[in-house]
């Protein structure tokens, strides 16, 4: 869908409001309307007592020396010069990087790093009150950081590039494919996996994607290349099996108990890196860490990275906003584990909805202020992860802004289509999916309904 002028923006705003919640394109001016922030209490807000605990919990993991963040925020002296900028970013819910619309869809996630309304109000009141220090005795103990630790815990196996790549100081984007032996001497089931880039390399790596090149197994070619492996891992011998991705803002994946992926004896790891030059030669080392289930333990479900995408119909003329629709029909019953939008520099929003067999639409999640600098995977809490019947259509609605109003737009005078470069664009999503048997699906639906009824009854008794 593409329209133009003031009517174009008003129409697009209505479309996003319908599908994606509270992104508003007001009066044709492209102004986002954000949720109101509750007023803070009358007690003066200080850094040491009120703000420092929030900054420690929600900001400092990225904002400390030696990370990719542009500034450290570990002390009052470091935070104070940025006070008004911090207020602006948190009120707009741009920081911390958790860009979901909080008014629609599922709102219960694992590892939610977003601020509550009360926390935003506290930071706002602190800045408006002069950003005072407060009593130094109220300052919490400083955090200790372990940047070399894996987010999945200590890996059982680490596989790395034979040697680091050195990205030139100046030049075009560089795509590199490397194939590395895994050293796996027997089939193992993966409980958690993470792709990591060395500290220096994080400045030049846009993404690093790890897939498995599995040896032939006993199943038919149709089984290996189609999403039909509900009773076992889905393998694609030609293209490899998706493992994990490194991108800014994305961490390792730890699968729900009883779920995982398989790495076959003799498998190889295919690493695909997208590098960009930053003005100085920069080394980059990429590694993949695995945590395995104990030997003899076989997961009952396997996590598949479903990646619906649209290449041919992306059409983003100069100076306009466009909508691209992407569809994927679930071939079997499924449990949706996670959602990660994938757009490029002109991407501003993406929603995922389920279109059920009866024609009804259900909004699952909507990222209403997508930021290309942060590729966040939103992992649903186990008790709310969508359970969808076979034949359900997953529908992605991607919004691109090629106007001067998009401050991240590298050139609003250029036509843009699909492409691998950051200045090209995409409409896609990584959707972590467990394909289920019909019997398993019905059992999980029944268990979910029973749990919901239990919670409802408990609430009524109170």
mmCIF file of C-alpha atoms in Angstrom, residues 59-392:
data_model
loop_
_atom_site.group_PDB
_atom_site.id
_atom_site.type_symbol
_atom_site.label_atom_id
_atom_site.label_comp_id
_atom_site.label_asym_id
_atom_site.label_seq_id
_atom_site.Cartn_x
_atom_site.Cartn_y
_atom_site.Cartn_z
ATOM 1 C CA UNK A 59 21.262 1.521 31.564
ATOM 2 C CA UNK A 60 24.726 0.626 32.773
ATOM 3 C CA UNK A 61 24.966 -2.809 31.163
ATOM 4 C CA UNK A 62 25.605 -0.930 27.919
ATOM 5 C CA UNK A 63 26.669 2.465 29.273
ATOM 6 C CA UNK A 64 30.021 1.781 30.900
ATOM 7 C CA UNK A 65 33.615 2.035 29.722
ATOM 8 C CA UNK A 66 34.615 -0.370 26.984
ATOM 9 C CA UNK A 67 31.176 -0.878 25.426
ATOM 10 C CA UNK A 68 29.655 0.350 22.159
ATOM 11 C CA UNK A 69 27.563 2.994 23.968
ATOM 12 C CA UNK A 70 28.626 6.581 23.195
ATOM 13 C CA UNK A 71 29.028 7.512 26.883
ATOM 14 C CA UNK A 72 29.477 5.920 30.294
ATOM 15 C CA UNK A 73 26.726 6.479 32.891
ATOM 16 C CA UNK A 74 28.214 4.882 36.003
ATOM 17 C CA UNK A 75 28.574 8.001 38.185
ATOM 18 C CA UNK A 76 26.646 11.187 38.874
ATOM 19 C CA UNK A 77 29.412 13.195 37.208
ATOM 20 C CA UNK A 78 28.982 11.126 34.041
ATOM 21 C CA UNK A 79 25.182 11.220 34.050
ATOM 22 C CA UNK A 80 24.584 14.883 34.931
ATOM 23 C CA UNK A 81 25.701 16.455 31.588
ATOM 24 C CA UNK A 82 23.299 14.129 29.737
ATOM 25 C CA UNK A 83 20.310 14.656 32.029
ATOM 26 C CA UNK A 84 17.979 16.419 29.584
ATOM 27 C CA UNK A 85 18.905 14.109 26.739
ATOM 28 C CA UNK A 86 18.239 11.097 28.983
ATOM 29 C CA UNK A 87 14.819 12.478 29.903
ATOM 30 C CA UNK A 88 13.949 13.013 26.241
ATOM 31 C CA UNK A 89 14.980 9.501 25.242
ATOM 32 C CA UNK A 90 13.219 7.699 28.100
ATOM 33 C CA UNK A 91 9.992 9.711 27.774
ATOM 34 C CA UNK A 92 9.925 8.755 24.089
ATOM 35 C CA UNK A 93 10.644 5.151 25.114
ATOM 36 C CA UNK A 94 13.663 5.082 22.824
ATOM 37 C CA UNK A 95 15.897 4.046 25.724
ATOM 38 C CA UNK A 96 16.402 1.473 27.055
ATOM 39 C CA UNK A 97 16.041 -0.180 23.649
ATOM 40 C CA UNK A 98 12.672 -1.894 24.081
ATOM 41 C CA UNK A 99 10.560 -0.581 21.236
ATOM 42 C CA UNK A 100 7.286 -2.439 21.633
ATOM 43 C CA UNK A 101 3.971 -0.631 21.664
ATOM 44 C CA UNK A 102 2.799 -1.121 25.244
ATOM 45 C CA UNK A 103 -0.876 -0.604 24.419
ATOM 46 C CA UNK A 104 -1.549 -3.611 22.174
ATOM 47 C CA UNK A 105 -0.742 -7.274 21.900
ATOM 48 C CA UNK A 106 1.108 -9.487 24.369
ATOM 49 C CA UNK A 107 2.921 -7.569 27.097
ATOM 50 C CA UNK A 108 4.618 -10.294 29.138
ATOM 51 C CA UNK A 109 8.154 -11.138 28.070
ATOM 52 C CA UNK A 110 11.316 -12.715 29.351
ATOM 53 C CA UNK A 111 14.192 -10.294 30.046
ATOM 54 C CA UNK A 112 12.044 -7.158 29.635
ATOM 55 C CA UNK A 113 14.465 -4.228 29.984
ATOM 56 C CA UNK A 114 11.902 -1.466 29.484
ATOM 57 C CA UNK A 115 11.178 1.218 32.071
ATOM 58 C CA UNK A 116 7.906 1.344 33.941
ATOM 59 C CA UNK A 117 5.798 4.497 33.839
ATOM 60 C CA UNK A 118 6.848 5.216 37.426
ATOM 61 C CA UNK A 119 10.531 4.930 36.542
ATOM 62 C CA UNK A 120 10.094 7.289 33.607
ATOM 63 C CA UNK A 121 8.239 9.726 35.863
ATOM 64 C CA UNK A 122 11.058 9.564 38.425
ATOM 65 C CA UNK A 123 13.748 10.380 35.852
ATOM 66 C CA UNK A 124 11.615 13.153 34.389
ATOM 67 C CA UNK A 125 10.962 14.712 37.815
ATOM 68 C CA UNK A 126 14.664 14.504 38.683
ATOM 69 C CA UNK A 127 15.654 16.403 35.546
ATOM 70 C CA UNK A 128 12.875 18.989 35.948
ATOM 71 C CA UNK A 129 13.939 19.501 39.579
ATOM 72 C CA UNK A 130 17.480 20.451 38.622
ATOM 73 C CA UNK A 131 19.081 16.986 38.452
ATOM 74 C CA UNK A 132 20.418 17.260 42.003
ATOM 75 C CA UNK A 133 22.895 14.790 43.503
ATOM 76 C CA UNK A 134 21.289 14.155 46.891
ATOM 77 C CA UNK A 135 22.904 12.572 49.932
ATOM 78 C CA UNK A 136 26.033 10.609 48.886
ATOM 79 C CA UNK A 137 25.196 8.078 51.626
ATOM 80 C CA UNK A 138 22.140 7.026 49.583
ATOM 81 C CA UNK A 139 24.269 6.024 46.598
ATOM 82 C CA UNK A 140 24.072 2.270 45.911
ATOM 83 C CA UNK A 141 27.286 0.276 45.622
ATOM 84 C CA UNK A 142 28.744 0.423 42.099
ATOM 85 C CA UNK A 143 28.092 -2.452 39.742
ATOM 86 C CA UNK A 144 30.785 -4.843 38.590
ATOM 87 C CA UNK A 145 30.756 -5.700 34.892
ATOM 88 C CA UNK A 146 31.946 -8.868 33.200
ATOM 89 C CA UNK A 147 31.855 -8.002 29.515
ATOM 90 C CA UNK A 148 33.516 -11.242 28.461
ATOM 91 C CA UNK A 149 30.800 -13.409 30.016
ATOM 92 C CA UNK A 150 28.299 -15.106 27.747
ATOM 93 C CA UNK A 151 24.647 -14.199 28.232
ATOM 94 C CA UNK A 152 23.714 -17.905 27.991
ATOM 95 C CA UNK A 153 26.112 -18.845 30.798
ATOM 96 C CA UNK A 154 29.411 -20.678 30.411
ATOM 97 C CA UNK A 155 29.325 -22.555 27.073
ATOM 98 C CA UNK A 156 30.083 -26.253 26.822
ATOM 99 C CA UNK A 157 31.636 -25.608 23.399
ATOM 100 C CA UNK A 158 32.986 -22.493 21.696
ATOM 101 C CA UNK A 159 33.691 -22.491 17.952
ATOM 102 C CA UNK A 160 35.518 -19.470 16.518
ATOM 103 C CA UNK A 161 36.861 -18.194 13.231
ATOM 104 C CA UNK A 162 40.348 -19.623 12.534
ATOM 105 C CA UNK A 163 41.646 -16.058 12.727
ATOM 106 C CA UNK A 164 40.098 -12.635 13.126
ATOM 107 C CA UNK A 165 39.014 -10.619 10.120
ATOM 108 C CA UNK A 166 40.569 -7.170 9.806
ATOM 109 C CA UNK A 167 38.127 -4.623 8.423
ATOM 110 C CA UNK A 168 39.751 -1.923 6.324
ATOM 111 C CA UNK A 169 39.645 1.727 7.418
ATOM 112 C CA UNK A 170 37.710 2.966 4.399
ATOM 113 C CA UNK A 171 35.673 1.152 1.820
ATOM 114 C CA UNK A 172 32.241 -0.266 1.021
ATOM 115 C CA UNK A 173 30.281 -2.650 3.211
ATOM 116 C CA UNK A 174 31.861 -6.100 3.216
ATOM 117 C CA UNK A 175 30.011 -9.428 3.376
ATOM 118 C CA UNK A 176 32.087 -12.443 4.382
ATOM 119 C CA UNK A 177 31.198 -16.148 4.484
ATOM 120 C CA UNK A 178 33.337 -18.568 6.477
ATOM 121 C CA UNK A 179 32.827 -22.285 7.093
ATOM 122 C CA UNK A 180 34.306 -23.682 10.310
ATOM 123 C CA UNK A 181 34.486 -27.277 11.578
ATOM 124 C CA UNK A 182 32.398 -27.763 14.729
ATOM 125 C CA UNK A 183 34.448 -30.654 16.048
ATOM 126 C CA UNK A 184 31.237 -32.414 17.143
ATOM 127 C CA UNK A 185 31.876 -36.170 17.222
ATOM 128 C CA UNK A 186 28.320 -37.249 18.132
ATOM 129 C CA UNK A 187 24.812 -35.833 17.806
ATOM 130 C CA UNK A 188 24.094 -33.280 20.556
ATOM 131 C CA UNK A 189 20.984 -31.324 21.474
ATOM 132 C CA UNK A 190 21.343 -27.586 22.040
ATOM 133 C CA UNK A 191 19.815 -25.948 25.129
ATOM 134 C CA UNK A 192 21.271 -22.480 24.449
ATOM 135 C CA UNK A 193 23.307 -20.817 21.726
ATOM 136 C CA UNK A 194 24.931 -17.418 21.282
ATOM 137 C CA UNK A 195 26.953 -15.740 18.552
ATOM 138 C CA UNK A 196 29.432 -13.218 19.948
ATOM 139 C CA UNK A 197 31.795 -10.657 18.461
ATOM 140 C CA UNK A 198 34.993 -9.495 20.139
ATOM 141 C CA UNK A 199 34.922 -6.059 21.776
ATOM 142 C CA UNK A 200 36.894 -4.233 19.050
ATOM 143 C CA UNK A 201 34.841 -5.938 16.349
ATOM 144 C CA UNK A 202 31.517 -4.736 17.721
ATOM 145 C CA UNK A 203 32.199 -1.334 16.198
ATOM 146 C CA UNK A 204 32.357 -2.742 12.667
ATOM 147 C CA UNK A 205 29.992 -5.749 12.690
ATOM 148 C CA UNK A 206 26.452 -5.026 11.575
ATOM 149 C CA UNK A 207 25.493 -8.664 11.986
ATOM 150 C CA UNK A 208 27.002 -12.138 12.232
ATOM 151 C CA UNK A 209 24.699 -15.060 11.452
ATOM 152 C CA UNK A 210 25.579 -18.633 12.362
ATOM 153 C CA UNK A 211 23.957 -21.609 10.632
ATOM 154 C CA UNK A 212 24.712 -25.322 10.655
ATOM 155 C CA UNK A 213 25.693 -27.310 7.604
ATOM 156 C CA UNK A 214 24.437 -30.714 8.660
ATOM 157 C CA UNK A 215 25.571 -34.040 7.151
ATOM 158 C CA UNK A 216 22.987 -36.098 5.312
ATOM 159 C CA UNK A 217 20.532 -37.990 7.487
ATOM 160 C CA UNK A 218 17.960 -40.678 6.844
ATOM 161 C CA UNK A 219 14.966 -38.487 6.091
ATOM 162 C CA UNK A 220 13.745 -37.502 2.634
ATOM 163 C CA UNK A 221 14.747 -34.296 0.909
ATOM 164 C CA UNK A 222 11.195 -32.999 1.342
ATOM 165 C CA UNK A 223 11.433 -33.479 5.097
ATOM 166 C CA UNK A 224 14.744 -31.662 5.237
ATOM 167 C CA UNK A 225 13.803 -28.614 3.228
ATOM 168 C CA UNK A 226 10.236 -27.974 4.365
ATOM 169 C CA UNK A 227 8.841 -26.764 7.664
ATOM 170 C CA UNK A 228 7.250 -30.137 8.371
ATOM 171 C CA UNK A 229 9.480 -31.518 11.065
ATOM 172 C CA UNK A 230 7.065 -31.238 13.981
ATOM 173 C CA UNK A 231 8.300 -34.542 15.338
ATOM 174 C CA UNK A 232 11.970 -33.725 14.935
ATOM 175 C CA UNK A 233 14.484 -31.037 14.029
ATOM 176 C CA UNK A 234 14.013 -29.219 10.737
ATOM 177 C CA UNK A 235 17.123 -29.589 8.635
ATOM 178 C CA UNK A 236 18.110 -28.036 5.347
ATOM 179 C CA UNK A 237 21.275 -29.750 4.203
ATOM 180 C CA UNK A 238 21.888 -27.290 1.372
ATOM 181 C CA UNK A 239 21.451 -24.004 3.231
ATOM 182 C CA UNK A 240 22.224 -25.097 6.767
ATOM 183 C CA UNK A 241 20.142 -24.922 9.923
ATOM 184 C CA UNK A 242 19.766 -21.536 11.578
ATOM 185 C CA UNK A 243 21.598 -21.264 14.890
ATOM 186 C CA UNK A 244 21.742 -17.670 16.072
ATOM 187 C CA UNK A 245 22.513 -14.107 15.100
ATOM 188 C CA UNK A 246 24.690 -11.401 16.574
ATOM 189 C CA UNK A 247 23.318 -7.897 16.107
ATOM 190 C CA UNK A 248 23.350 -4.839 18.335
ATOM 191 C CA UNK A 249 20.821 -5.299 21.109
ATOM 192 C CA UNK A 250 20.411 -9.035 20.533
ATOM 193 C CA UNK A 251 21.623 -11.588 23.037
ATOM 194 C CA UNK A 252 21.966 -15.338 23.087
ATOM 195 C CA UNK A 253 18.981 -17.667 23.053
ATOM 196 C CA UNK A 254 18.165 -20.057 25.887
ATOM 197 C CA UNK A 255 15.359 -22.351 24.823
ATOM 198 C CA UNK A 256 12.396 -23.336 27.012
ATOM 199 C CA UNK A 257 12.809 -26.573 28.931
ATOM 200 C CA UNK A 258 12.201 -29.503 26.623
ATOM 201 C CA UNK A 259 12.945 -27.469 23.498
ATOM 202 C CA UNK A 260 16.111 -26.903 21.521
ATOM 203 C CA UNK A 261 18.014 -27.568 18.326
ATOM 204 C CA UNK A 262 20.255 -30.404 17.174
ATOM 205 C CA UNK A 263 23.834 -30.343 15.929
ATOM 206 C CA UNK A 264 24.703 -33.531 14.079
ATOM 207 C CA UNK A 265 27.962 -35.415 14.231
ATOM 208 C CA UNK A 266 30.421 -33.869 11.774
ATOM 209 C CA UNK A 267 28.352 -30.685 11.282
ATOM 210 C CA UNK A 268 30.066 -27.526 10.111
ATOM 211 C CA UNK A 269 29.230 -23.943 11.071
ATOM 212 C CA UNK A 270 28.587 -21.378 8.373
ATOM 213 C CA UNK A 271 29.299 -17.825 9.559
ATOM 214 C CA UNK A 272 28.039 -14.872 7.540
ATOM 215 C CA UNK A 273 29.342 -11.447 8.593
ATOM 216 C CA UNK A 274 28.332 -7.981 7.417
ATOM 217 C CA UNK A 275 31.137 -5.511 8.131
ATOM 218 C CA UNK A 276 31.282 -1.742 7.693
ATOM 219 C CA UNK A 277 34.379 0.471 7.821
ATOM 220 C CA UNK A 278 34.722 3.140 10.539
ATOM 221 C CA UNK A 279 37.822 5.069 9.454
ATOM 222 C CA UNK A 280 40.454 2.848 11.070
ATOM 223 C CA UNK A 281 41.537 -0.737 10.596
ATOM 224 C CA UNK A 282 39.578 -2.839 13.075
ATOM 225 C CA UNK A 283 39.945 -6.533 13.941
ATOM 226 C CA UNK A 284 36.836 -8.660 14.464
ATOM 227 C CA UNK A 285 36.641 -12.160 15.895
ATOM 228 C CA UNK A 286 33.341 -14.064 15.751
ATOM 229 C CA UNK A 287 32.565 -17.066 17.963
ATOM 230 C CA UNK A 288 29.569 -19.307 18.609
ATOM 231 C CA UNK A 289 28.945 -20.722 22.078
ATOM 232 C CA UNK A 290 26.815 -23.812 22.771
ATOM 233 C CA UNK A 291 25.243 -25.175 25.913
ATOM 234 C CA UNK A 292 24.023 -28.736 25.451
ATOM 235 C CA UNK A 293 21.413 -30.871 27.099
ATOM 236 C CA UNK A 294 23.007 -33.705 29.106
ATOM 237 C CA UNK A 295 23.863 -36.735 27.039
ATOM 238 C CA UNK A 296 20.879 -39.042 26.814
ATOM 239 C CA UNK A 297 18.352 -36.189 27.159
ATOM 240 C CA UNK A 298 16.347 -35.533 24.001
ATOM 241 C CA UNK A 299 14.150 -32.419 23.720
ATOM 242 C CA UNK A 300 10.541 -33.050 22.791
ATOM 243 C CA UNK A 301 10.272 -29.908 20.640
ATOM 244 C CA UNK A 302 12.618 -28.102 18.283
ATOM 245 C CA UNK A 303 12.916 -24.350 17.804
ATOM 246 C CA UNK A 304 12.763 -23.228 14.171
ATOM 247 C CA UNK A 305 13.662 -19.734 13.000
ATOM 248 C CA UNK A 306 10.765 -18.934 10.690
ATOM 249 C CA UNK A 307 11.826 -15.931 8.591
ATOM 250 C CA UNK A 308 8.918 -14.559 6.519
ATOM 251 C CA UNK A 309 10.204 -11.877 4.179
ATOM 252 C CA UNK A 310 9.192 -9.876 1.154
ATOM 253 C CA UNK A 311 11.763 -8.979 -1.463
ATOM 254 C CA UNK A 312 9.936 -8.294 -4.705
ATOM 255 C CA UNK A 313 7.236 -5.856 -3.610
ATOM 256 C CA UNK A 314 9.253 -3.442 -1.444
ATOM 257 C CA UNK A 315 8.785 -0.146 -3.237
ATOM 258 C CA UNK A 316 9.773 2.980 -1.285
ATOM 259 C CA UNK A 317 9.817 6.070 -3.547
ATOM 260 C CA UNK A 318 11.513 9.294 -2.469
ATOM 261 C CA UNK A 319 9.707 11.421 0.095
ATOM 262 C CA UNK A 320 6.937 8.982 1.061
ATOM 263 C CA UNK A 321 5.974 6.432 3.713
ATOM 264 C CA UNK A 322 4.974 2.964 2.562
ATOM 265 C CA UNK A 323 3.438 -0.200 3.932
ATOM 266 C CA UNK A 324 4.572 -3.707 2.967
ATOM 267 C CA UNK A 325 2.595 -6.824 3.928
ATOM 268 C CA UNK A 326 4.240 -10.215 4.461
ATOM 269 C CA UNK A 327 2.361 -13.487 4.960
ATOM 270 C CA UNK A 328 3.363 -16.934 6.205
ATOM 271 C CA UNK A 329 0.929 -19.833 6.646
ATOM 272 C CA UNK A 330 1.757 -22.197 9.494
ATOM 273 C CA UNK A 331 1.920 -25.708 7.989
ATOM 274 C CA UNK A 332 1.433 -27.309 11.416
ATOM 275 C CA UNK A 333 0.204 -26.239 14.856
ATOM 276 C CA UNK A 334 2.792 -24.035 16.506
ATOM 277 C CA UNK A 335 3.844 -22.226 19.630
ATOM 278 C CA UNK A 336 5.422 -18.842 18.891
ATOM 279 C CA UNK A 337 8.424 -18.348 21.165
ATOM 280 C CA UNK A 338 9.810 -14.989 20.031
ATOM 281 C CA UNK A 339 9.463 -12.089 17.592
ATOM 282 C CA UNK A 340 12.274 -9.969 16.146
ATOM 283 C CA UNK A 341 11.429 -7.470 13.384
ATOM 284 C CA UNK A 342 14.003 -7.070 10.648
ATOM 285 C CA UNK A 343 13.983 -3.782 8.740
ATOM 286 C CA UNK A 344 16.756 -1.422 7.687
ATOM 287 C CA UNK A 345 17.398 2.303 8.031
ATOM 288 C CA UNK A 346 14.033 3.515 6.744
ATOM 289 C CA UNK A 347 12.041 1.011 8.798
ATOM 290 C CA UNK A 348 9.966 2.658 11.533
ATOM 291 C CA UNK A 349 7.404 0.044 12.605
ATOM 292 C CA UNK A 350 6.433 -3.591 12.224
ATOM 293 C CA UNK A 351 3.485 -5.505 13.629
ATOM 294 C CA UNK A 352 2.759 -9.216 13.713
ATOM 295 C CA UNK A 353 -0.792 -10.492 13.779
ATOM 296 C CA UNK A 354 -2.413 -13.907 13.507
ATOM 297 C CA UNK A 355 -5.225 -14.377 10.999
ATOM 298 C CA UNK A 356 -7.235 -17.346 12.234
ATOM 299 C CA UNK A 357 -9.217 -19.852 10.162
ATOM 300 C CA UNK A 358 -12.489 -18.069 11.001
ATOM 301 C CA UNK A 359 -11.117 -14.832 9.518
ATOM 302 C CA UNK A 360 -10.551 -13.070 12.845
ATOM 303 C CA UNK A 361 -7.389 -11.038 13.383
ATOM 304 C CA UNK A 362 -5.340 -11.040 16.590
ATOM 305 C CA UNK A 363 -2.485 -8.581 17.138
ATOM 306 C CA UNK A 364 0.385 -10.458 18.746
ATOM 307 C CA UNK A 365 3.055 -7.759 18.950
ATOM 308 C CA UNK A 366 3.865 -4.392 17.454
ATOM 309 C CA UNK A 367 7.185 -2.567 17.438
ATOM 310 C CA UNK A 368 5.936 0.957 16.901
ATOM 311 C CA UNK A 369 9.291 2.788 16.956
ATOM 312 C CA UNK A 370 11.760 0.446 15.303
ATOM 313 C CA UNK A 371 15.412 1.491 15.503
ATOM 314 C CA UNK A 372 17.851 -0.083 13.040
ATOM 315 C CA UNK A 373 20.629 0.318 15.614
ATOM 316 C CA UNK A 374 18.949 -2.191 17.940
ATOM 317 C CA UNK A 375 17.892 -5.674 16.833
ATOM 318 C CA UNK A 376 15.934 -6.787 19.853
ATOM 319 C CA UNK A 377 14.423 -10.258 20.120
ATOM 320 C CA UNK A 378 11.208 -10.151 22.136
ATOM 321 C CA UNK A 379 10.815 -13.542 23.830
ATOM 322 C CA UNK A 380 7.340 -14.280 25.147
ATOM 323 C CA UNK A 381 6.827 -15.535 28.686
ATOM 324 C CA UNK A 382 5.969 -19.229 28.622
ATOM 325 C CA UNK A 383 2.398 -18.768 29.884
ATOM 326 C CA UNK A 384 1.453 -16.276 27.149
ATOM 327 C CA UNK A 385 3.436 -17.516 24.132
ATOM 328 C CA UNK A 386 0.898 -17.704 21.256
ATOM 329 C CA UNK A 387 -0.535 -21.153 20.524
ATOM 330 C CA UNK A 388 -1.724 -21.190 16.918
ATOM 331 C CA UNK A 389 -3.549 -23.863 14.936
ATOM 332 C CA UNK A 390 -2.294 -25.271 11.648
ATOM 333 C CA UNK A 391 -3.288 -23.008 8.776
ATOM 334 C CA UNK A 392 -3.086 -19.821 10.825
#
